[in-house]
Steps between C-alpha positions, in 0.01 A plus 500: 500500500715183489394184320370317807295802607366528145402133507321557831312789339402284203381220732286747695341637181433148369338389827289813557432567130551867578800734494343721768424208733848356445649837592296510821609146589868588450488851648609655168354756262295368205735666247802320649323164471397578143859592411634182661276277289567701185875469561472122526297481178750721319795296625359160399332632187147368550168612644421347841169673573197598297390842626165671451332781691304240698725200550849355492548143379807280454610408150610142434861613538402681819354182649826315442707791630285525814584142598872566457477828692329335796765229510791743472366744761429212740855367456652843559291550815601156625868565428486827693320331789759222512790747490344694787452184705127551462391134481403509866258784428347465149427811298331580171174391340353172379173375352266221614194338344242262648144377434246768589326343800803323650711809444249727671453271802850360550774653280420868556527478882831315471634761259393787728676338797812447288503868399459600866804287585709644214450878467745519209289275278198585284277259308230473235227236545280393207207268576415306183304179444726382219846355460747785467821474300742644753771589251279646228279696739770621736411316822749367752278263702170319443278295729358209303231251605555243225717221374811668364625447149873451448668839471808697595317646800604412853205366701463487877217272612296650785220245529200350327138599452191279510209534257192447714125465449296677766155613610337651809385276786152647458487402132617148580245461780225585254624319187724224630875450468654339189696186587617393152583691181175378342307685773612834356229461236241554774631842605512847342858607441660845486776447248813711480620475141577702187160584360587352160638173637297347781758237582475202729588388849763229548411270790769252591400304806472131578262327265508782245864572408521771240122537470402819323166661574343781299292688759147605415548864586214717614733800501831548320741774606860588424577618853562281805380786722157487337487120515575507874238770556241292315587188699471694827157615386394135477488485120667160485846345479812658363864402458781741581857500628513443874654839582201671338267371774740465795319758719163339424634154583644618832169666590293198396313696234607254228573127508733305271335211314625185325845529656579139408461593134720809484767512231863541603578842652648763271860607572564861596834660411678830502688525172772751421751598238870461561511266798792591729612756242180696555532835679527481877160663545335229288674218684414657833133534407475141374655369822272721712184417304574127481526470877174688555308324224610155615344569840185641341450208263567248776229666709253488211582134433427419864147645500 
């Protein structure tokens, strides 16, 4: 097995945490994968994997080597694709991450359509409600709903996202509609927040620029899905990102409140490693996804 093939075997073992599963992924025998990794360790003179009868884990040296292997294998695949004139039809694999709910509703369908359009490409999608370090964790592309810190990443803006307060028309008919931030004190609130840090709502409309309100929460959850379900059940007001209630807004099941006091919308970007030096498959996906997501976010903004 040549060095690139051995690196691919090591990457598969590191990602699956199993020699047998890595062998199945690569279409090889488990002994050949085991020998490939052992040969690498012998050549570089250090242990890359901790092995027990139950699990396989990267050593510290293995974590560093994994990052280099992913980069080298990606560059070799890209060089071969370029030499074959393959930029018009991307090939190979790439990895994407996105927030759980947005990724499930919007990124996953885009990715599936992209894979349908490019049979030579495969992808891995990880839905995570945290900021992922693309380089350290081996991702090529991330969807981020946040202000971006300065970094070496290339960002493609695809739109913005409103943070909205909402309730059902039935609840409002019974309890009245808040007109000013101070009116929030008269309503039960379903708060989406880390359970150890209840947080506050920034309201930034005319007459109350930068006003911060700490809601009196009747229910606190760490899932927007649950908050929306509670609001639909008439349990009070909640604040979520607009995409999280787009179907309910279209159907009239929820109504946005205090629109004049909303803070500035949050930017939404696709971020990637490498910019125009990224593999063709990554560039093609970012272009494809950006076009689709811009339309989607524009439609949500217009609700």
